[in-house]
Structure formats: structure tokens, C-alpha cells
PDB file of C-alpha atoms in Angstrom:
ATOM      1  CA  MET A  25     195.197 266.598 181.070  1.00 58.00           C
ATOM      2  CA  ARG A  26     192.032 269.405 181.011  1.00 76.00           C
ATOM      3  CA  ASN A  27     188.743 269.085 179.508  1.00 88.00           C
ATOM      4  CA  ILE A  28     188.261 270.865 176.730  1.00 94.00           C
ATOM      5  CA  ILE A  29     185.218 272.939 174.966  1.00 96.00           C
ATOM      6  CA  ALA A  30     186.621 273.165 171.233  1.00 97.00           C
ATOM      7  CA  VAL A  31     185.608 275.761 168.722  1.00 98.00           C
ATOM      8  CA  VAL A  32     185.751 275.196 164.957  1.00 97.00           C
ATOM      9  CA  ASP A  33     185.332 277.531 162.205  1.00 96.00           C
ATOM     10  CA  ASP A  34     187.490 278.468 158.954  1.00 96.00           C
ATOM     11  CA  SER A  35     187.531 281.924 160.234  1.00 95.00           C
ATOM     12  CA  ALA A  36     190.323 283.031 162.742  1.00 95.00           C
ATOM     13  CA  GLU A  37     187.877 285.940 163.900  1.00 95.00           C
ATOM     14  CA  VAL A  38     184.926 284.026 164.185  1.00 95.00           C
ATOM     15  CA  ARG A  39     186.707 281.246 166.335  1.00 96.00           C
ATOM     16  CA  GLU A  40     187.779 284.406 168.913  1.00 97.00           C
ATOM     17  CA  LEU A  41     184.263 286.004 168.851  1.00 96.00           C
ATOM     18  CA  ILE A  42     182.917 282.929 169.745  1.00 96.00           C
ATOM     19  CA  ALA A  43     185.353 281.565 172.143  1.00 97.00           C
ATOM     20  CA  LYS A  44     185.357 284.852 174.141  1.00 97.00           C
ATOM     21  CA  PRO A  45     182.174 284.479 176.356  1.00 97.00           C
ATOM     22  CA  ILE A  46     182.695 281.237 176.426  1.00 97.00           C
ATOM     23  CA  LYS A  47     185.704 281.544 178.471  1.00 97.00           C
ATOM     24  CA  ARG A  48     184.398 284.349 180.494  1.00 96.00           C
ATOM     25  CA  PHE A  49     181.424 282.182 181.081  1.00 96.00           C
ATOM     26  CA  VAL A  50     183.456 279.251 182.116  1.00 95.00           C
ATOM     27  CA  LYS A  51     185.905 281.574 184.463  1.00 95.00           C
ATOM     28  CA  LYS A  52     182.300 282.546 186.267  1.00 94.00           C
ATOM     29  CA  LYS A  53     181.185 279.336 186.816  1.00 93.00           C
ATOM     30  CA  SER A  54     185.220 278.566 187.933  1.00 94.00           C
ATOM     31  CA  LEU A  55     185.586 275.174 186.269  1.00 92.00           C
ATOM     32  CA  ASP A  56     188.155 274.106 185.443  1.00 92.00           C
ATOM     33  CA  TRP A  57     187.953 273.519 181.752  1.00 94.00           C
ATOM     34  CA  LYS A  58     190.020 275.496 178.562  1.00 96.00           C
ATOM     35  CA  VAL A  59     188.859 276.810 175.550  1.00 97.00           C
ATOM     36  CA  LYS A  60     190.475 275.679 172.859  1.00 97.00           C
ATOM     37  CA  LEU A  61     190.196 277.228 169.140  1.00 98.00           C
ATOM     38  CA  TYR A  62     191.018 275.108 165.752  1.00 97.00           C
ATOM     39  CA  GLU A  63     190.749 275.272 162.362  1.00 97.00           C
ATOM     40  CA  PRO A  64     188.183 272.265 160.707  1.00 96.00           C
ATOM     41  CA  LEU A  65     189.697 268.813 160.743  1.00 95.00           C
ATOM     42  CA  ASN A  66     191.169 267.055 157.651  1.00 92.00           C
ATOM     43  CA  GLY A  67     187.971 265.400 157.361  1.00 91.00           C
ATOM     44  CA  VAL A  68     184.738 264.553 159.253  1.00 92.00           C
ATOM     45  CA  GLN A  69     186.234 260.945 160.124  1.00 90.00           C
ATOM     46  CA  GLU A  70     188.952 262.094 162.071  1.00 91.00           C
ATOM     47  CA  TYR A  71     186.257 264.162 164.587  1.00 93.00           C
ATOM     48  CA  SER A  72     185.433 261.147 166.780  1.00 87.00           C
ATOM     49  CA  HIS A  73     188.710 260.186 167.371  1.00 85.00           C
ATOM     50  CA  TRP A  74     189.849 263.798 167.591  1.00 91.00           C
ATOM     51  CA  ILE A  75     187.806 264.386 170.480  1.00 91.00           C
ATOM     52  CA  VAL A  76     188.463 261.529 172.216  1.00 84.00           C
ATOM     53  CA  LYS A  77     192.037 262.168 172.574  1.00 86.00           C
ATOM     54  CA  ASN A  78     191.887 265.475 173.120  1.00 90.00           C
ATOM     55  CA  LYS A  79     189.431 264.876 175.832  1.00 88.00           C
ATOM     56  CA  ILE A  80     186.558 267.140 174.414  1.00 92.00           C
ATOM     57  CA  VAL A  81     183.373 267.863 176.320  1.00 92.00           C
ATOM     58  CA  LEU A  82     181.614 269.970 174.222  1.00 95.00           C
ATOM     59  CA  LEU A  83     182.035 270.819 170.957  1.00 97.00           C
ATOM     60  CA  ILE A  84     180.968 274.043 169.018  1.00 97.00           C
ATOM     61  CA  ILE A  85     181.557 274.837 165.308  1.00 96.00           C
ATOM     62  CA  ASP A  86     180.495 276.651 162.577  1.00 94.00           C
ATOM     63  CA  GLU A  87     178.069 275.355 159.383  1.00 92.00           C
ATOM     64  CA  ARG A  88     180.034 276.881 156.337  1.00 91.00           C
ATOM     65  CA  LEU A  89     183.673 275.732 156.752  1.00 93.00           C
ATOM     66  CA  LYS A  90     184.664 275.822 153.435  1.00 92.00           C
ATOM     67  CA  ASP A  91     184.500 279.841 152.772  1.00 91.00           C
ATOM     68  CA  GLN A  92     187.827 280.660 154.202  1.00 91.00           C
ATOM     69  CA  VAL A  93     191.406 279.028 152.960  1.00 92.00           C
ATOM     70  CA  LEU A  94     193.212 277.106 155.787  1.00 92.00           C
ATOM     71  CA  SER A  95     196.669 276.688 157.072  1.00 91.00           C
ATOM     72  CA  ASN A  96     197.755 274.397 155.092  1.00 90.00           C
ATOM     73  CA  LYS A  97     196.544 276.252 151.865  1.00 89.00           C
ATOM     74  CA  LYS A  98     193.196 274.752 150.819  1.00 91.00           C
ATOM     75  CA  ASN A  99     189.965 274.959 151.549  1.00 92.00           C
ATOM     76  CA  SER A 100     188.270 272.433 154.246  1.00 93.00           C
ATOM     77  CA  ASN A 101     185.928 269.384 152.279  1.00 93.00           C
ATOM     78  CA  HIS A 102     183.067 269.384 154.456  1.00 94.00           C
ATOM     79  CA  LEU A 103     179.931 271.461 156.252  1.00 92.00           C
ATOM     80  CA  GLY A 104     179.273 271.673 160.217  1.00 92.00           C
ATOM     81  CA  HIS A 105     176.263 269.546 159.751  1.00 91.00           C
ATOM     82  CA  GLU A 106     178.388 267.346 158.071  1.00 92.00           C
ATOM     83  CA  ALA A 107     180.842 267.138 160.862  1.00 92.00           C
ATOM     84  CA  VAL A 108     177.781 266.772 163.393  1.00 92.00           C
ATOM     85  CA  LYS A 109     175.751 263.854 161.993  1.00 89.00           C
ATOM     86  CA  LEU A 110     179.337 261.179 162.174  1.00 89.00           C
ATOM     87  CA  ILE A 111     179.308 262.293 165.595  1.00 90.00           C
ATOM     88  CA  LYS A 112     176.583 261.764 166.168  1.00 88.00           C
ATOM     89  CA  THR A 113     176.652 257.975 164.578  1.00 85.00           C
ATOM     90  CA  THR A 114     179.771 256.863 167.471  1.00 81.00           C
ATOM     91  CA  ASP A 115     178.057 259.051 170.180  1.00 84.00           C
ATOM     92  CA  VAL A 116     174.571 260.168 170.019  1.00 84.00           C
ATOM     93  CA  GLU A 117     174.875 261.666 173.360  1.00 85.00           C
ATOM     94  CA  PHE A 118     178.022 264.461 172.563  1.00 90.00           C
ATOM     95  CA  PRO A 119     177.100 267.162 173.074  1.00 93.00           C
ATOM     96  CA  VAL A 120     178.016 269.337 169.812  1.00 94.00           C
ATOM     97  CA  PHE A 121     175.987 272.107 168.464  1.00 94.00           C
ATOM     98  CA  ILE A 122     176.344 274.290 165.569  1.00 94.00           C
ATOM     99  CA  ILE A 123     176.714 278.439 166.104  1.00 94.00           C
ATOM    100  CA  THR A 124     175.893 279.972 162.421  1.00 91.00           C
ATOM    101  CA  ASN A 125     173.964 282.472 160.894  1.00 86.00           C
ATOM    102  CA  ALA A 126     173.484 279.714 158.033  1.00 78.00           C
ATOM    103  CA  GLN A 127     170.361 278.523 159.591  1.00 63.00           C
ATOM    104  CA  ASP A 128     168.559 276.894 156.285  1.00 61.00           C
ATOM    105  CA  TYR A 129     167.776 273.489 157.892  1.00 58.00           C
ATOM    106  CA  ASP A 130     167.604 272.116 161.712  1.00 56.00           C
ATOM    107  CA  ILE A 131     169.764 269.250 163.148  1.00 60.00           C
ATOM    108  CA  ASP A 132     167.645 268.341 166.694  1.00 59.00           C
ATOM    109  CA  GLY A 133     167.366 271.380 168.018  1.00 58.00           C
ATOM    110  CA  GLN A 134     171.288 272.198 167.609  1.00 81.00           C
ATOM    111  CA  VAL A 135     172.105 274.652 165.574  1.00 89.00           C
ATOM    112  CA  ILE A 136     172.033 277.958 167.317  1.00 91.00           C
ATOM    113  CA  SER A 137     172.014 281.636 165.037  1.00 90.00           C
ATOM    114  CA  ARG A 138     175.512 283.532 165.716  1.00 92.00           C
ATOM    115  CA  THR A 139     173.458 286.892 165.699  1.00 92.00           C
ATOM    116  CA  ASP A 140     171.138 285.227 168.859  1.00 93.00           C
ATOM    117  CA  PHE A 141     174.253 284.200 170.521  1.00 94.00           C
ATOM    118  CA  SER A 142     176.000 286.987 170.094  1.00 94.00           C
ATOM    119  CA  LYS A 143     173.167 289.219 171.755  1.00 95.00           C
ATOM    120  CA  ARG A 144     173.020 286.189 174.618  1.00 95.00           C
ATOM    121  CA  PRO A 145     175.663 284.633 175.156  1.00 95.00           C
ATOM    122  CA  ASP A 146     175.005 283.460 178.788  1.00 95.00           C
ATOM    123  CA  TYR A 147     171.456 282.251 178.367  1.00 95.00           C
ATOM    124  CA  TYR A 148     172.647 279.685 175.447  1.00 95.00           C
ATOM    125  CA  LEU A 149     176.225 278.880 177.437  1.00 96.00           C
ATOM    126  CA  GLU A 150     173.798 277.737 180.435  1.00 95.00           C
ATOM    127  CA  ASN A 151     172.446 275.001 178.356  1.00 93.00           C
ATOM    128  CA  LEU A 152     175.288 274.048 176.267  1.00 95.00           C
ATOM    129  CA  ILE A 153     177.491 274.076 179.134  1.00 94.00           C
ATOM    130  CA  GLY A 154     175.289 271.631 181.431  1.00 93.00           C
ATOM    131  CA  GLU A 155     174.682 269.313 178.582  1.00 92.00           C
ATOM    132  CA  ALA A 156     178.612 269.227 179.052  1.00 92.00           C
ATOM    133  CA  LEU A 157     178.831 268.578 182.473  1.00 92.00           C
ATOM    134  CA  THR A 158     175.966 265.891 182.193  1.00 91.00           C
ATOM    135  CA  TYR A 159     177.735 264.353 179.803  1.00 88.00           C
ATOM    136  CA  GLN A 160     181.057 264.506 181.630  1.00 85.00           C
ATOM    137  CA  GLU A 161     179.603 263.404 184.629  1.00 86.00           C
ATOM    138  CA  GLU A 162     177.706 259.930 182.853  1.00 85.00           C
ATOM    139  CA  PHE A 163     181.232 259.467 181.130  1.00 80.00           C
ATOM    140  CA  GLU A 164     183.292 259.217 184.958  1.00 82.00           C
ATOM    141  CA  LYS A 165     180.450 257.014 186.250  1.00 86.00           C
ATOM    142  CA  ARG A 166     180.711 254.631 183.076  1.00 83.00           C
ATOM    143  CA  SER A 167     184.335 254.433 183.198  1.00 80.00           C
ATOM    144  CA  SER A 168     184.430 254.152 187.058  1.00 84.00           C
ATOM    145  CA  ARG A 169     181.915 250.756 186.916  1.00 86.00           C
ATOM    146  CA  LEU A 170     183.679 249.433 183.686  1.00 83.00           C
ATOM    147  CA  SER A 171     186.837 249.740 186.178  1.00 84.00           C
ATOM    148  CA  GLU A 172     184.926 248.024 189.120  1.00 84.00           C
ATOM    149  CA  LEU A 173     183.809 245.288 186.540  1.00 85.00           C
ATOM    150  CA  ALA A 174     187.301 244.677 185.056  1.00 84.00           C
ATOM    151  CA  ALA A 175     188.461 244.364 188.348  1.00 84.00           C
ATOM    152  CA  LEU A 176     186.148 241.374 189.126  1.00 82.00           C
ATOM    153  CA  LYS A 177     186.605 240.263 185.290  1.00 80.00           C
ATOM    154  CA  ALA A 178     190.245 239.594 186.167  1.00 80.00           C
ATOM    155  CA  SER A 179     189.724 237.780 188.927  1.00 78.00           C
ATOM    156  CA  SER A 180     186.609 235.840 187.473  1.00 77.00           C
ATOM    157  CA  ASN A 181     184.321 236.881 189.498  1.00 77.00           C
ATOM    158  CA  LEU A 182     181.957 238.314 187.344  1.00 80.00           C
ATOM    159  CA  ASP A 183     178.118 236.913 186.679  1.00 84.00           C
ATOM    160  CA  ASP A 184     176.273 236.897 183.915  1.00 82.00           C
ATOM    161  CA  ASN A 185     174.567 240.087 184.253  1.00 85.00           C
ATOM    162  CA  GLN A 186     177.735 241.701 185.522  1.00 84.00           C
ATOM    163  CA  ASN A 187     179.753 240.357 182.420  1.00 83.00           C
ATOM    164  CA  ALA A 188     176.748 241.101 180.186  1.00 85.00           C
ATOM    165  CA  GLU A 189     177.573 245.230 181.929  1.00 84.00           C
ATOM    166  CA  PHE A 190     180.709 244.918 181.625  1.00 81.00           C
ATOM    167  CA  GLN A 191     180.241 243.697 177.750  1.00 81.00           C
ATOM    168  CA  PHE A 192     177.942 246.732 177.068  1.00 79.00           C
ATOM    169  CA  LEU A 193     180.048 249.317 178.736  1.00 78.00           C
ATOM    170  CA  ARG A 194     183.045 248.356 176.984  1.00 78.00           C
ATOM    171  CA  ASN A 195     181.727 248.770 173.601  1.00 73.00           C
ATOM    172  CA  LEU A 196     179.839 251.932 174.120  1.00 71.00           C
ATOM    173  CA  LEU A 197     182.740 253.383 175.469  1.00 70.00           C
ATOM    174  CA  MET A 198     185.091 252.061 172.748  1.00 66.00           C
ATOM    175  CA  LYS A 199     182.466 252.530 169.910  1.00 61.00           C
ATOM    176  CA  PRO A 200     183.632 256.197 169.180  1.00 57.00           C
ATOM    177  CA  MET A 201     187.094 254.984 168.309  1.00 49.00           C
ATOM    178  CA  ILE A 202     185.620 252.387 165.448  1.00 46.00           C
ATOM    179  CA  PRO A 203     185.932 254.403 162.400  1.00 44.00           C
ATOM    180  CA  TYR A 204     189.383 254.790 163.310  1.00 42.00           C
ATOM    181  CA  ILE A 205     190.801 251.135 163.794  1.00 41.00           C
ATOM    182  CA  HIS A 206     193.108 250.819 161.034  1.00 40.00           C
ATOM    183  CA  GLY A 207     195.241 247.549 160.860  1.00 37.00           C
ATOM    184  CA  GLU A 208     194.975 244.926 163.686  1.00 36.00           C
ATOM    185  CA  ARG A 209     193.359 247.981 166.717  1.00 39.00           C
ATOM    186  CA  SER A 210     193.541 252.050 167.486  1.00 45.00           C
ATOM    187  CA  ASP A 211     196.264 252.895 169.874  1.00 51.00           C
ATOM    188  CA  TRP A 212     193.658 253.741 172.479  1.00 49.00           C
ATOM    189  CA  ILE A 213     192.221 250.511 172.331  1.00 51.00           C
ATOM    190  CA  GLU A 214     196.098 249.177 172.476  1.00 55.00           C
ATOM    191  CA  GLU A 215     196.480 251.574 175.793  1.00 55.00           C
ATOM    192  CA  PHE A 216     192.697 249.746 177.173  1.00 56.00           C
ATOM    193  CA  ARG A 217     193.625 246.553 176.832  1.00 58.00           C
ATOM    194  CA  LYS A 218     196.557 246.879 178.403  1.00 61.00           C
ATOM    195  CA  GLN A 219     195.133 248.389 181.205  1.00 58.00           C
ATOM    196  CA  LEU A 220     193.116 245.406 181.254  1.00 59.00           C
ATOM    197  CA  THR A 221     196.182 242.977 181.122  1.00 63.00           C
ATOM    198  CA  ASP A 222     198.167 245.156 183.758  1.00 60.00           C
ATOM    199  CA  LEU A 223     194.834 245.036 186.116  1.00 58.00           C
ATOM    200  CA  GLU A 224     194.611 241.099 185.541  1.00 61.00           C
ATOM    201  CA  ALA A 225     198.285 240.457 186.389  1.00 64.00           C
ATOM    202  CA  LEU A 226     198.312 242.654 189.423  1.00 58.00           C
ATOM    203  CA  THR A 227     195.105 240.509 190.765  1.00 58.00           C
ATOM    204  CA  LYS A 228     196.894 237.143 190.443  1.00 63.00           C
ATOM    205  CA  GLU A 229     199.835 238.196 192.447  1.00 61.00           C
ATOM    206  CA  VAL A 230     197.728 239.318 194.976  1.00 53.00           C
ATOM    207  CA  GLU A 231     196.065 236.167 195.284  1.00 58.00           C
ATOM    208  CA  GLU A 232     199.728 234.360 195.167  1.00 63.00           C
ATOM    209  CA  TYR A 233     200.148 236.555 198.112  1.00 51.00           C
ATOM    210  CA  LEU A 234     196.935 235.697 199.914  1.00 53.00           C
ATOM    211  CA  LYS A 235     197.551 231.979 199.553  1.00 57.00           C
ATOM    212  CA  GLY A 236     200.728 232.199 201.020  1.00 57.00           C
ATOM    213  CA  LYS A 237     198.995 233.786 204.183  1.00 50.00           C
TER     214      LYS A 237
END
């Protein structure tokens, strides 16, 4: 699945206006990323799971999400900054920006005037895309290191420091899913654990094979 830049707004027209320069910029930078347009989700609690599930590397969202009636014939029940705050509680490094003309507050410099963005989109996108690329690079490094440590753990070759690193990385990468653990566990965590189990089984097969050599 290709990485996604998500544009969220209750207005279809505004979504298109915001997305147009982003698509052009992505193409200019030769990034194999897709820009997708979305209505606001059903509630702020859905965003973290949605980000992980859809491989979203950058989220651009409006502040005023309650003005337009959505496709479900209802208005959104939340504002943009409410979604941002919840996302940041589970993944403080995730690149999310509010592009809006409702600038009566600021969230750590993450609010951009829509008027300013429309005048100088490339100026802002250099920063936004740059943050997304950094985030993706760090995520891939951590995922790769976690896989290495998982292989060592499966063969019981982890020392204390490596085990602590394994636990830290596993918890860090799983944290965005915590609000979505209903019942026993989320599908994402179940799949992650299944991969670890498969890796452990493969390691044992290799060990048995080597013993027979």
C-alpha cells in the first residue's frame, strides 16, 4: 500500500482546493505517495487507528468541521484541533497540520492560514512534506530494528539492554492502537503477535536443522 497524505475537511470544494497544490508538489518531488480526500471521521477517537491502518504519513485537517452536512446526512461532532490533540496523545511525532481561516488559537505552530497557504503552497509544503519524510524514515528505522530484536528474542539471544530496547520500541509502535483495544486486542496487534509467533517457529526450525548437520 502506498503512503497516504490525507486531507480532511467537511467541504468537498475545500478538500479539492487544498489537495490540488499538494498533488502537484508530490509529483514534482517524485514521491510515490497518494493524496486522498476524506470527510471528517465519526469521532476523534477514530483517527489514530485510521492513520495506522491506512499508512497515512501526513494529515492536513480543517478546524471548522461542523459547518457542512456530510454524506451520512449529519454534521461532524468535533473540531480539527480536538482531533489533533488526541492524535498527539498517542503519537506526538506524527505530522498533522490544521489549514484553516479560523485562526483564533495555535497548537505548537501547527495552524496555517488557508489564505497564506493558497498564496504560497510550495513554501509551506516544503516543511510539511519534510516533516512527513522524517517521520516515515524514523518509523521505518524503528520497525526494522524491532524486527531485528524480535528475531533475537525468538532465539533467546537478547541481553538485558536489547530486551529493554525491544519493549520500548514495541510499546512505541503499538501506542497509536491503544485507544482501539476493545475486548481482548485489536486486529493490528493480533497480526503483529502472529508475525512474532511465525518468526519464533521459523527460528526453531532453523535451529533444529542446524543441530542435524
